[in-house]
Amino acid sequence: MGTTSLPHTLLVIAGPTAAGKSAVAVDIALRLGTEIVSADSRQCYREMSIGTAKPSPDDQKGIRHHFIDAFPVTEEISAAAYEQLGMAYLSDIFSRHDTAVVCGGTGLYIKALCEGLDEMPETDTTVADAVRNAYDTHGMTWLQQAVMEEDPVFYARGEIYNPVRMIRVLSFIRSTGQSITRFRTSAKKQRPFRIVKAALELPRAVLYERINLRVDLMMEQGLLAEAEKLYPLRHLKNLQTVGYTELFEYMDGKYNLPVAIEKIKQHTRNYAKRQMTWFKKDKDISWFRADAPDVADRILVASI
């Protein structure tokens, strides 16, 4: 947290997918007369709309949103790049407003914006592509075994169920010959603004039901057609994303459409659980029931 003497305030609205972050962030931004910076690693891509649950066009008309529809799906945006982009967005917003709202569920992006990231060597893209292809062929068990053998220090930390992170770890050590843990200093950068972090939560059964209903709604809205347009680009890292991967596998004939939809629901629930685990580790976050009718009021009072 920053000090109260700083002239500007960054209000973060975090939490798991389907908790209702976007609606709360829009409500708060309207009351504060300010703008929103997305902290979602997929909503920034123009071609991925239905499957990423972007804020509605009406919400975007009423409130200026940054980092939504900002890049083509062919361009990879790292957390380090997001840190630079986010700081530029905030500088722009703070030139007009006292407060800015950041909303999203990508924990690493929020960490990058609030605390900065450790400097580390580049990963060889050819190596990363090879690791990703091997994972696609051999699956999670192979990936865990490879990390255990090649980077036992990282493996011992127990962060072994997130395939994106594991691919990154294995690619890093194969590129540099060093464990990624050597470059983690945990030193936080000082920001020239006050930071207030809030997150939304729901009982697990309620959240999971919301997720299931939202997947059904996405299918009604045309998620399959959106995925069909992106199918020729399915090899891209950005499209290794829940909601798209399962439909690509359906198109490949791995299973039928009802099974694909159930897999989207299951994998989204798994993702929400990982998000909660990440955010619960951040002791600076204040938690609020997402279904409380006055949740925006409560967050605003807590941010004073």
PDB file of C-alpha atoms in Angstrom, residues 6-301:
ATOM      1  CA  LEU A   6       0.299  10.714  -2.274  1.00  0.00           C
ATOM      2  CA  PRO A   7      -1.881  12.847  -4.592  1.00  0.00           C
ATOM      3  CA  HIS A   8      -3.397  10.036  -6.664  1.00  0.00           C
ATOM      4  CA  THR A   9      -5.096   6.742  -5.851  1.00  0.00           C
ATOM      5  CA  LEU A  10      -5.164   3.507  -7.821  1.00  0.00           C
ATOM      6  CA  LEU A  11      -8.187   1.385  -6.898  1.00  0.00           C
ATOM      7  CA  VAL A  12      -7.792  -2.248  -7.936  1.00  0.00           C
ATOM      8  CA  ILE A  13     -10.863  -4.469  -8.404  1.00  0.00           C
ATOM      9  CA  ALA A  14      -9.677  -8.083  -8.573  1.00  0.00           C
ATOM     10  CA  GLY A  15     -11.128 -11.543  -8.075  1.00  0.00           C
ATOM     11  CA  PRO A  16     -12.005 -14.734  -9.954  1.00  0.00           C
ATOM     12  CA  THR A  17     -13.699 -14.962 -13.317  1.00  0.00           C
ATOM     13  CA  ALA A  18     -17.504 -14.540 -13.311  1.00  0.00           C
ATOM     14  CA  ALA A  19     -17.529 -12.772  -9.931  1.00  0.00           C
ATOM     15  CA  GLY A  20     -18.875  -9.572 -11.484  1.00  0.00           C
ATOM     16  CA  LYS A  21     -15.729  -7.412 -11.431  1.00  0.00           C
ATOM     17  CA  SER A  22     -16.510  -5.446 -14.598  1.00  0.00           C
ATOM     18  CA  ALA A  23     -19.948  -4.276 -13.440  1.00  0.00           C
ATOM     19  CA  VAL A  24     -18.610  -3.165 -10.049  1.00  0.00           C
ATOM     20  CA  ALA A  25     -15.645  -1.395 -11.649  1.00  0.00           C
ATOM     21  CA  VAL A  26     -17.933   0.487 -14.049  1.00  0.00           C
ATOM     22  CA  ASP A  27     -20.225   1.491 -11.181  1.00  0.00           C
ATOM     23  CA  ILE A  28     -17.285   2.802  -9.151  1.00  0.00           C
ATOM     24  CA  ALA A  29     -15.655   4.564 -12.112  1.00  0.00           C
ATOM     25  CA  LEU A  30     -18.943   6.306 -12.910  1.00  0.00           C
ATOM     26  CA  ARG A  31     -19.245   7.543  -9.333  1.00  0.00           C
ATOM     27  CA  LEU A  32     -15.648   8.756  -9.287  1.00  0.00           C
ATOM     28  CA  GLY A  33     -15.853  10.229 -12.775  1.00  0.00           C
ATOM     29  CA  THR A  34     -12.724   8.374 -13.854  1.00  0.00           C
ATOM     30  CA  GLU A  35     -11.450   5.691 -16.245  1.00  0.00           C
ATOM     31  CA  ILE A  36     -10.679   1.956 -16.127  1.00  0.00           C
ATOM     32  CA  VAL A  37      -7.510   0.077 -17.032  1.00  0.00           C
ATOM     33  CA  SER A  38      -8.119  -3.601 -17.789  1.00  0.00           C
ATOM     34  CA  ALA A  39      -5.871  -6.151 -16.086  1.00  0.00           C
ATOM     35  CA  ASP A  40      -7.010  -9.047 -18.245  1.00  0.00           C
ATOM     36  CA  SER A  41      -4.382 -10.763 -20.390  1.00  0.00           C
ATOM     37  CA  ARG A  42      -6.882 -11.695 -23.123  1.00  0.00           C
ATOM     38  CA  GLN A  43      -9.388  -8.837 -23.332  1.00  0.00           C
ATOM     39  CA  CYS A  44      -6.664  -6.743 -24.962  1.00  0.00           C
ATOM     40  CA  TYR A  45      -7.018  -8.779 -28.167  1.00  0.00           C
ATOM     41  CA  ARG A  46      -9.535  -7.489 -30.699  1.00  0.00           C
ATOM     42  CA  GLU A  47     -10.495 -10.899 -32.081  1.00  0.00           C
ATOM     43  CA  MET A  48     -11.255 -12.457 -28.673  1.00  0.00           C
ATOM     44  CA  SER A  49     -14.477 -10.907 -27.393  1.00  0.00           C
ATOM     45  CA  ILE A  50     -17.185 -13.392 -26.450  1.00  0.00           C
ATOM     46  CA  GLY A  51     -14.821 -15.905 -24.875  1.00  0.00           C
ATOM     47  CA  THR A  52     -13.077 -13.269 -22.763  1.00  0.00           C
ATOM     48  CA  ALA A  53     -16.306 -11.678 -21.452  1.00  0.00           C
ATOM     49  CA  LYS A  54     -15.268  -8.156 -22.390  1.00  0.00           C
ATOM     50  CA  PRO A  55     -17.259  -5.270 -20.886  1.00  0.00           C
ATOM     51  CA  SER A  56     -20.309  -4.575 -23.025  1.00  0.00           C
ATOM     52  CA  PRO A  57     -20.152  -1.869 -25.710  1.00  0.00           C
ATOM     53  CA  ASP A  58     -22.604   0.162 -23.606  1.00  0.00           C
ATOM     54  CA  ASP A  59     -20.286   0.012 -20.584  1.00  0.00           C
ATOM     55  CA  GLN A  60     -17.332   1.002 -22.747  1.00  0.00           C
ATOM     56  CA  LYS A  61     -19.277   3.967 -24.147  1.00  0.00           C
ATOM     57  CA  GLY A  62     -20.056   5.276 -20.671  1.00  0.00           C
ATOM     58  CA  ILE A  63     -16.553   4.787 -19.259  1.00  0.00           C
ATOM     59  CA  ARG A  64     -13.254   5.003 -21.083  1.00  0.00           C
ATOM     60  CA  HIS A  65     -11.501   1.635 -20.914  1.00  0.00           C
ATOM     61  CA  HIS A  66      -7.767   1.190 -21.545  1.00  0.00           C
ATOM     62  CA  PHE A  67      -6.060  -2.049 -22.698  1.00  0.00           C
ATOM     63  CA  ILE A  68      -9.226  -3.509 -24.232  1.00  0.00           C
ATOM     64  CA  ASP A  69      -9.220  -4.261 -27.989  1.00  0.00           C
ATOM     65  CA  ALA A  70      -5.740  -2.722 -28.059  1.00  0.00           C
ATOM     66  CA  PHE A  71      -3.796  -5.393 -29.992  1.00  0.00           C
ATOM     67  CA  PRO A  72      -4.212  -8.075 -32.666  1.00  0.00           C
ATOM     68  CA  VAL A  73      -4.260 -11.644 -31.407  1.00  0.00           C
ATOM     69  CA  THR A  74      -0.980 -12.297 -33.231  1.00  0.00           C
ATOM     70  CA  GLU A  75       0.938 -10.001 -30.852  1.00  0.00           C
ATOM     71  CA  GLU A  76       2.098 -11.369 -27.501  1.00  0.00           C
ATOM     72  CA  ILE A  77       1.932  -8.975 -24.546  1.00  0.00           C
ATOM     73  CA  SER A  78       4.100 -10.060 -21.625  1.00  0.00           C
ATOM     74  CA  ALA A  79       3.569  -9.032 -18.018  1.00  0.00           C
ATOM     75  CA  ALA A  80       6.660  -6.817 -18.334  1.00  0.00           C
ATOM     76  CA  ALA A  81       5.155  -5.088 -21.375  1.00  0.00           C
ATOM     77  CA  TYR A  82       1.887  -4.702 -19.486  1.00  0.00           C
ATOM     78  CA  GLU A  83       3.729  -2.998 -16.618  1.00  0.00           C
ATOM     79  CA  GLN A  84       5.053  -0.350 -19.020  1.00  0.00           C
ATOM     80  CA  LEU A  85       1.714   0.059 -20.793  1.00  0.00           C
ATOM     81  CA  GLY A  86      -0.194   0.221 -17.515  1.00  0.00           C
ATOM     82  CA  MET A  87       2.060   2.876 -16.036  1.00  0.00           C
ATOM     83  CA  ALA A  88       1.613   4.951 -19.194  1.00  0.00           C
ATOM     84  CA  TYR A  89      -2.180   4.555 -18.995  1.00  0.00           C
ATOM     85  CA  LEU A  90      -2.155   5.623 -15.345  1.00  0.00           C
ATOM     86  CA  SER A  91       0.039   8.631 -16.023  1.00  0.00           C
ATOM     87  CA  ASP A  92      -2.455   9.727 -18.662  1.00  0.00           C
ATOM     88  CA  ILE A  93      -5.479   9.143 -16.401  1.00  0.00           C
ATOM     89  CA  PHE A  94      -3.880  10.910 -13.422  1.00  0.00           C
ATOM     90  CA  SER A  95      -3.307  13.976 -15.600  1.00  0.00           C
ATOM     91  CA  ARG A  96      -7.105  14.340 -15.609  1.00  0.00           C
ATOM     92  CA  HIS A  97      -8.385  12.525 -12.503  1.00  0.00           C
ATOM     93  CA  ASP A  98      -7.379  11.952  -8.885  1.00  0.00           C
ATOM     94  CA  THR A  99      -8.316   8.257  -9.001  1.00  0.00           C
ATOM     95  CA  ALA A 100      -7.947   5.442 -11.539  1.00  0.00           C
ATOM     96  CA  VAL A 101      -9.618   2.017 -11.474  1.00  0.00           C
ATOM     97  CA  VAL A 102      -7.857  -1.181 -12.521  1.00  0.00           C
ATOM     98  CA  CYS A 103     -10.094  -4.191 -13.080  1.00  0.00           C
ATOM     99  CA  GLY A 104      -9.176  -7.749 -13.962  1.00  0.00           C
ATOM    100  CA  GLY A 105      -8.361 -11.261 -12.929  1.00  0.00           C
ATOM    101  CA  THR A 106      -4.823 -11.699 -14.271  1.00  0.00           C
ATOM    102  CA  GLY A 107      -2.918 -11.696 -11.013  1.00  0.00           C
ATOM    103  CA  LEU A 108       0.529 -11.330 -12.564  1.00  0.00           C
ATOM    104  CA  TYR A 109      -0.562  -8.206 -14.446  1.00  0.00           C
ATOM    105  CA  ILE A 110      -1.907  -6.639 -11.256  1.00  0.00           C
ATOM    106  CA  LYS A 111       1.318  -7.516  -9.455  1.00  0.00           C
ATOM    107  CA  ALA A 112       3.363  -6.028 -12.313  1.00  0.00           C
ATOM    108  CA  LEU A 113       1.424  -2.773 -12.185  1.00  0.00           C
ATOM    109  CA  CYS A 114       1.388  -2.412  -8.401  1.00  0.00           C
ATOM    110  CA  GLU A 115       4.817  -3.792  -7.491  1.00  0.00           C
ATOM    111  CA  GLY A 116       6.858  -4.142 -10.673  1.00  0.00           C
ATOM    112  CA  LEU A 117       8.543  -7.291 -11.928  1.00  0.00           C
ATOM    113  CA  ASP A 118      12.032  -8.686 -11.466  1.00  0.00           C
ATOM    114  CA  GLU A 119      14.500  -8.085 -14.297  1.00  0.00           C
ATOM    115  CA  MET A 120      15.419 -11.369 -15.972  1.00  0.00           C
ATOM    116  CA  PRO A 121      16.967 -12.687 -19.198  1.00  0.00           C
ATOM    117  CA  GLU A 122      14.900 -13.214 -22.323  1.00  0.00           C
ATOM    118  CA  THR A 123      13.557 -16.665 -23.147  1.00  0.00           C
ATOM    119  CA  ASP A 124      14.473 -18.052 -26.572  1.00  0.00           C
ATOM    120  CA  THR A 125      11.251 -18.092 -28.610  1.00  0.00           C
ATOM    121  CA  THR A 126      12.355 -21.192 -30.543  1.00  0.00           C
ATOM    122  CA  VAL A 127      12.894 -23.056 -27.274  1.00  0.00           C
ATOM    123  CA  ALA A 128       9.548 -21.848 -25.920  1.00  0.00           C
ATOM    124  CA  ASP A 129       7.753 -22.997 -29.074  1.00  0.00           C
ATOM    125  CA  ALA A 130       9.373 -26.423 -28.798  1.00  0.00           C
ATOM    126  CA  VAL A 131       8.329 -26.774 -25.151  1.00  0.00           C
ATOM    127  CA  ARG A 132       4.778 -25.681 -25.974  1.00  0.00           C
ATOM    128  CA  ASN A 133       4.554 -28.178 -28.832  1.00  0.00           C
ATOM    129  CA  ALA A 134       5.872 -30.964 -26.618  1.00  0.00           C
ATOM    130  CA  TYR A 135       3.266 -30.088 -23.987  1.00  0.00           C
ATOM    131  CA  ASP A 136       0.519 -30.171 -26.629  1.00  0.00           C
ATOM    132  CA  THR A 137       1.711 -33.632 -27.650  1.00  0.00           C
ATOM    133  CA  HIS A 138       2.530 -35.225 -24.310  1.00  0.00           C
ATOM    134  CA  GLY A 139       0.358 -33.355 -21.803  1.00  0.00           C
ATOM    135  CA  MET A 140       0.652 -32.166 -18.221  1.00  0.00           C
ATOM    136  CA  THR A 141       2.306 -35.266 -16.778  1.00  0.00           C
ATOM    137  CA  TRP A 142       5.213 -34.878 -19.197  1.00  0.00           C
ATOM    138  CA  LEU A 143       5.515 -31.174 -18.373  1.00  0.00           C
ATOM    139  CA  GLN A 144       5.592 -31.786 -14.623  1.00  0.00           C
ATOM    140  CA  GLN A 145       8.180 -34.560 -15.023  1.00  0.00           C
ATOM    141  CA  ALA A 146      10.400 -32.343 -17.182  1.00  0.00           C
ATOM    142  CA  VAL A 147      10.269 -29.461 -14.691  1.00  0.00           C
ATOM    143  CA  MET A 148      10.942 -31.822 -11.782  1.00  0.00           C
ATOM    144  CA  GLU A 149      14.076 -33.136 -13.516  1.00  0.00           C
ATOM    145  CA  GLU A 150      15.390 -29.856 -14.958  1.00  0.00           C
ATOM    146  CA  ASP A 151      14.324 -27.273 -12.367  1.00  0.00           C
ATOM    147  CA  PRO A 152      13.815 -29.130  -9.077  1.00  0.00           C
ATOM    148  CA  VAL A 153      14.131 -25.886  -7.106  1.00  0.00           C
ATOM    149  CA  PHE A 154      11.028 -24.457  -8.765  1.00  0.00           C
ATOM    150  CA  TYR A 155       9.234 -27.813  -8.651  1.00  0.00           C
ATOM    151  CA  ALA A 156       9.771 -28.036  -4.890  1.00  0.00           C
ATOM    152  CA  ARG A 157       7.680 -24.864  -4.445  1.00  0.00           C
ATOM    153  CA  GLY A 158       4.571 -26.783  -5.491  1.00  0.00           C
ATOM    154  CA  GLU A 159       3.408 -24.419  -8.261  1.00  0.00           C
ATOM    155  CA  ILE A 160       3.036 -27.327 -10.665  1.00  0.00           C
ATOM    156  CA  TYR A 161      -0.581 -27.245 -11.847  1.00  0.00           C
ATOM    157  CA  ASN A 162      -0.581 -24.128 -14.031  1.00  0.00           C
ATOM    158  CA  PRO A 163       0.570 -25.231 -17.513  1.00  0.00           C
ATOM    159  CA  VAL A 164       1.299 -21.688 -18.722  1.00  0.00           C
ATOM    160  CA  ARG A 165       3.637 -21.064 -15.789  1.00  0.00           C
ATOM    161  CA  MET A 166       5.257 -24.500 -16.101  1.00  0.00           C
ATOM    162  CA  ILE A 167       5.919 -23.974 -19.814  1.00  0.00           C
ATOM    163  CA  ARG A 168       7.503 -20.629 -18.945  1.00  0.00           C
ATOM    164  CA  VAL A 169       9.709 -22.224 -16.252  1.00  0.00           C
ATOM    165  CA  LEU A 170      10.897 -25.054 -18.498  1.00  0.00           C
ATOM    166  CA  SER A 171      11.495 -22.707 -21.448  1.00  0.00           C
ATOM    167  CA  PHE A 172      13.472 -20.363 -19.191  1.00  0.00           C
ATOM    168  CA  ILE A 173      15.870 -22.951 -17.825  1.00  0.00           C
ATOM    169  CA  ARG A 174      16.385 -24.488 -21.270  1.00  0.00           C
ATOM    170  CA  SER A 175      17.131 -21.023 -22.677  1.00  0.00           C
ATOM    171  CA  THR A 176      19.367 -19.672 -19.910  1.00  0.00           C
ATOM    172  CA  GLY A 177      20.618 -22.728 -18.037  1.00  0.00           C
ATOM    173  CA  GLN A 178      19.392 -21.150 -14.799  1.00  0.00           C
ATOM    174  CA  SER A 179      16.322 -21.597 -12.616  1.00  0.00           C
ATOM    175  CA  ILE A 180      13.809 -18.789 -12.888  1.00  0.00           C
ATOM    176  CA  THR A 181      13.773 -18.718  -9.071  1.00  0.00           C
ATOM    177  CA  ARG A 182      17.271 -17.147  -9.098  1.00  0.00           C
ATOM    178  CA  PHE A 183      15.807 -13.950 -10.524  1.00  0.00           C
ATOM    179  CA  ARG A 184      12.950 -13.551  -8.075  1.00  0.00           C
ATOM    180  CA  THR A 185      13.982 -10.839  -5.621  1.00  0.00           C
ATOM    181  CA  SER A 186      10.521 -10.004  -4.227  1.00  0.00           C
ATOM    182  CA  ALA A 187      11.661  -6.362  -4.100  1.00  0.00           C
ATOM    183  CA  LYS A 188       8.675  -4.047  -4.676  1.00  0.00           C
ATOM    184  CA  LYS A 189       9.031  -0.906  -6.757  1.00  0.00           C
ATOM    185  CA  GLN A 190       7.772   2.294  -5.215  1.00  0.00           C
ATOM    186  CA  ARG A 191       4.859   3.812  -7.102  1.00  0.00           C
ATOM    187  CA  PRO A 192       4.031   7.552  -7.129  1.00  0.00           C
ATOM    188  CA  PHE A 193       0.424   6.861  -6.196  1.00  0.00           C
ATOM    189  CA  ARG A 194      -1.551   5.290  -3.376  1.00  0.00           C
ATOM    190  CA  ILE A 195      -2.756   1.741  -4.054  1.00  0.00           C
ATOM    191  CA  VAL A 196      -5.979   0.295  -2.650  1.00  0.00           C
ATOM    192  CA  LYS A 197      -6.759  -3.322  -3.519  1.00  0.00           C
ATOM    193  CA  ALA A 198     -10.247  -4.826  -3.319  1.00  0.00           C
ATOM    194  CA  ALA A 199     -11.387  -8.243  -4.517  1.00  0.00           C
ATOM    195  CA  LEU A 200     -14.765  -9.895  -4.986  1.00  0.00           C
ATOM    196  CA  GLU A 201     -15.624 -13.355  -3.731  1.00  0.00           C
ATOM    197  CA  LEU A 202     -18.615 -15.702  -3.605  1.00  0.00           C
ATOM    198  CA  PRO A 203     -19.317 -19.076  -2.018  1.00  0.00           C
ATOM    199  CA  ARG A 204     -17.764 -21.685  -4.289  1.00  0.00           C
ATOM    200  CA  ALA A 205     -21.099 -23.254  -5.292  1.00  0.00           C
ATOM    201  CA  VAL A 206     -22.519 -19.864  -6.264  1.00  0.00           C
ATOM    202  CA  LEU A 207     -19.418 -18.903  -8.255  1.00  0.00           C
ATOM    203  CA  TYR A 208     -19.344 -22.229 -10.077  1.00  0.00           C
ATOM    204  CA  GLU A 209     -23.012 -21.913 -11.002  1.00  0.00           C
ATOM    205  CA  ARG A 210     -22.314 -18.418 -12.359  1.00  0.00           C
ATOM    206  CA  ILE A 211     -19.465 -19.842 -14.417  1.00  0.00           C
ATOM    207  CA  ASN A 212     -21.671 -22.606 -15.842  1.00  0.00           C
ATOM    208  CA  LEU A 213     -24.422 -20.150 -16.762  1.00  0.00           C
ATOM    209  CA  ARG A 214     -21.955 -17.726 -18.328  1.00  0.00           C
ATOM    210  CA  VAL A 215     -20.475 -20.435 -20.544  1.00  0.00           C
ATOM    211  CA  ASP A 216     -23.994 -21.300 -21.742  1.00  0.00           C
ATOM    212  CA  LEU A 217     -24.594 -17.610 -22.466  1.00  0.00           C
ATOM    213  CA  MET A 218     -21.312 -17.346 -24.380  1.00  0.00           C
ATOM    214  CA  MET A 219     -22.374 -20.242 -26.582  1.00  0.00           C
ATOM    215  CA  GLU A 220     -25.709 -18.532 -27.231  1.00  0.00           C
ATOM    216  CA  GLN A 221     -23.863 -15.312 -28.099  1.00  0.00           C
ATOM    217  CA  GLY A 222     -21.779 -17.066 -30.769  1.00  0.00           C
ATOM    218  CA  LEU A 223     -18.592 -18.318 -29.108  1.00  0.00           C
ATOM    219  CA  LEU A 224     -18.385 -21.256 -31.525  1.00  0.00           C
ATOM    220  CA  ALA A 225     -18.471 -18.936 -34.548  1.00  0.00           C
ATOM    221  CA  GLU A 226     -15.809 -16.730 -32.929  1.00  0.00           C
ATOM    222  CA  ALA A 227     -13.596 -19.775 -32.343  1.00  0.00           C
ATOM    223  CA  GLU A 228     -14.137 -20.985 -35.923  1.00  0.00           C
ATOM    224  CA  LYS A 229     -12.754 -17.703 -37.255  1.00  0.00           C
ATOM    225  CA  LEU A 230      -9.685 -18.107 -35.020  1.00  0.00           C
ATOM    226  CA  TYR A 231      -9.153 -21.813 -35.786  1.00  0.00           C
ATOM    227  CA  PRO A 232      -6.427 -21.173 -38.422  1.00  0.00           C
ATOM    228  CA  LEU A 233      -4.432 -19.344 -35.708  1.00  0.00           C
ATOM    229  CA  ARG A 234      -4.985 -21.959 -33.005  1.00  0.00           C
ATOM    230  CA  HIS A 235      -1.211 -22.537 -32.665  1.00  0.00           C
ATOM    231  CA  LEU A 236      -0.752 -19.052 -31.160  1.00  0.00           C
ATOM    232  CA  LYS A 237       0.047 -18.859 -27.447  1.00  0.00           C
ATOM    233  CA  ASN A 238      -2.720 -16.267 -26.989  1.00  0.00           C
ATOM    234  CA  LEU A 239      -5.286 -18.796 -28.152  1.00  0.00           C
ATOM    235  CA  GLN A 240      -4.169 -21.467 -25.687  1.00  0.00           C
ATOM    236  CA  THR A 241      -7.023 -20.107 -23.601  1.00  0.00           C
ATOM    237  CA  VAL A 242      -9.993 -21.715 -21.863  1.00  0.00           C
ATOM    238  CA  GLY A 243     -13.071 -21.454 -24.052  1.00  0.00           C
ATOM    239  CA  TYR A 244     -11.115 -21.550 -27.275  1.00  0.00           C
ATOM    240  CA  THR A 245      -8.825 -24.566 -26.776  1.00  0.00           C
ATOM    241  CA  GLU A 246     -11.774 -26.864 -26.073  1.00  0.00           C
ATOM    242  CA  LEU A 247     -13.659 -25.700 -29.160  1.00  0.00           C
ATOM    243  CA  PHE A 248     -10.555 -26.129 -31.321  1.00  0.00           C
ATOM    244  CA  GLU A 249     -10.316 -29.704 -30.020  1.00  0.00           C
ATOM    245  CA  TYR A 250     -13.993 -30.208 -30.888  1.00  0.00           C
ATOM    246  CA  MET A 251     -13.241 -28.965 -34.426  1.00  0.00           C
ATOM    247  CA  ASP A 252     -10.324 -31.404 -34.557  1.00  0.00           C
ATOM    248  CA  GLY A 253     -12.780 -34.216 -33.803  1.00  0.00           C
ATOM    249  CA  LYS A 254     -11.455 -35.076 -30.345  1.00  0.00           C
ATOM    250  CA  TYR A 255     -14.958 -34.991 -28.853  1.00  0.00           C
ATOM    251  CA  ASN A 256     -18.474 -33.725 -29.574  1.00  0.00           C
ATOM    252  CA  LEU A 257     -19.782 -30.234 -28.844  1.00  0.00           C
ATOM    253  CA  PRO A 258     -21.638 -31.029 -25.575  1.00  0.00           C
ATOM    254  CA  VAL A 259     -18.427 -32.555 -24.184  1.00  0.00           C
ATOM    255  CA  ALA A 260     -16.450 -29.486 -25.304  1.00  0.00           C
ATOM    256  CA  ILE A 261     -18.895 -27.191 -23.507  1.00  0.00           C
ATOM    257  CA  GLU A 262     -18.635 -29.234 -20.308  1.00  0.00           C
ATOM    258  CA  LYS A 263     -14.842 -29.083 -20.553  1.00  0.00           C
ATOM    259  CA  ILE A 264     -14.999 -25.282 -20.901  1.00  0.00           C
ATOM    260  CA  LYS A 265     -17.077 -25.115 -17.724  1.00  0.00           C
ATOM    261  CA  GLN A 266     -14.746 -27.467 -15.850  1.00  0.00           C
ATOM    262  CA  HIS A 267     -11.569 -25.702 -16.963  1.00  0.00           C
ATOM    263  CA  THR A 268     -13.051 -22.286 -16.166  1.00  0.00           C
ATOM    264  CA  ARG A 269     -13.910 -23.485 -12.659  1.00  0.00           C
ATOM    265  CA  ASN A 270     -10.337 -24.747 -12.306  1.00  0.00           C
ATOM    266  CA  TYR A 271      -9.034 -21.371 -13.458  1.00  0.00           C
ATOM    267  CA  ALA A 272     -11.241 -19.521 -10.960  1.00  0.00           C
ATOM    268  CA  LYS A 273      -9.840 -21.690  -8.172  1.00  0.00           C
ATOM    269  CA  ARG A 274      -6.271 -20.817  -9.205  1.00  0.00           C
ATOM    270  CA  GLN A 275      -7.187 -17.128  -9.294  1.00  0.00           C
ATOM    271  CA  MET A 276      -8.545 -17.301  -5.757  1.00  0.00           C
ATOM    272  CA  THR A 277      -5.377 -19.044  -4.562  1.00  0.00           C
ATOM    273  CA  TRP A 278      -3.237 -16.290  -6.127  1.00  0.00           C
ATOM    274  CA  PHE A 279      -5.232 -13.354  -4.754  1.00  0.00           C
ATOM    275  CA  LYS A 280      -5.642 -14.843  -1.263  1.00  0.00           C
ATOM    276  CA  LYS A 281      -1.847 -14.747  -0.921  1.00  0.00           C
ATOM    277  CA  ASP A 282      -1.913 -10.946  -1.233  1.00  0.00           C
ATOM    278  CA  LYS A 283      -2.412  -9.611   2.281  1.00  0.00           C
ATOM    279  CA  ASP A 284      -3.033  -6.077   0.986  1.00  0.00           C
ATOM    280  CA  ILE A 285      -6.331  -7.138  -0.586  1.00  0.00           C
ATOM    281  CA  SER A 286      -9.623  -6.441   1.198  1.00  0.00           C
ATOM    282  CA  TRP A 287     -12.352  -8.933   0.297  1.00  0.00           C
ATOM    283  CA  PHE A 288     -16.014  -8.157  -0.428  1.00  0.00           C
ATOM    284  CA  ARG A 289     -19.043 -10.318  -1.159  1.00  0.00           C
ATOM    285  CA  ALA A 290     -19.756  -9.836  -4.850  1.00  0.00           C
ATOM    286  CA  ASP A 291     -23.509 -10.340  -4.434  1.00  0.00           C
ATOM    287  CA  ALA A 292     -23.926  -7.680  -1.719  1.00  0.00           C
ATOM    288  CA  PRO A 293     -26.253  -4.993  -3.134  1.00  0.00           C
ATOM    289  CA  ASP A 294     -24.022  -2.243  -1.728  1.00  0.00           C
ATOM    290  CA  VAL A 295     -20.674  -3.800  -2.675  1.00  0.00           C
ATOM    291  CA  ALA A 296     -19.551  -0.695  -4.616  1.00  0.00           C
ATOM    292  CA  ASP A 297     -20.390   1.505  -1.611  1.00  0.00           C
ATOM    293  CA  ARG A 298     -18.421  -0.744   0.705  1.00  0.00           C
ATOM    294  CA  ILE A 299     -15.367  -0.711  -1.553  1.00  0.00           C
ATOM    295  CA  LEU A 300     -15.491   3.078  -1.851  1.00  0.00           C
ATOM    296  CA  VAL A 301     -15.754   3.528   1.931  1.00  0.00           C
TER     297      VAL A 301
END
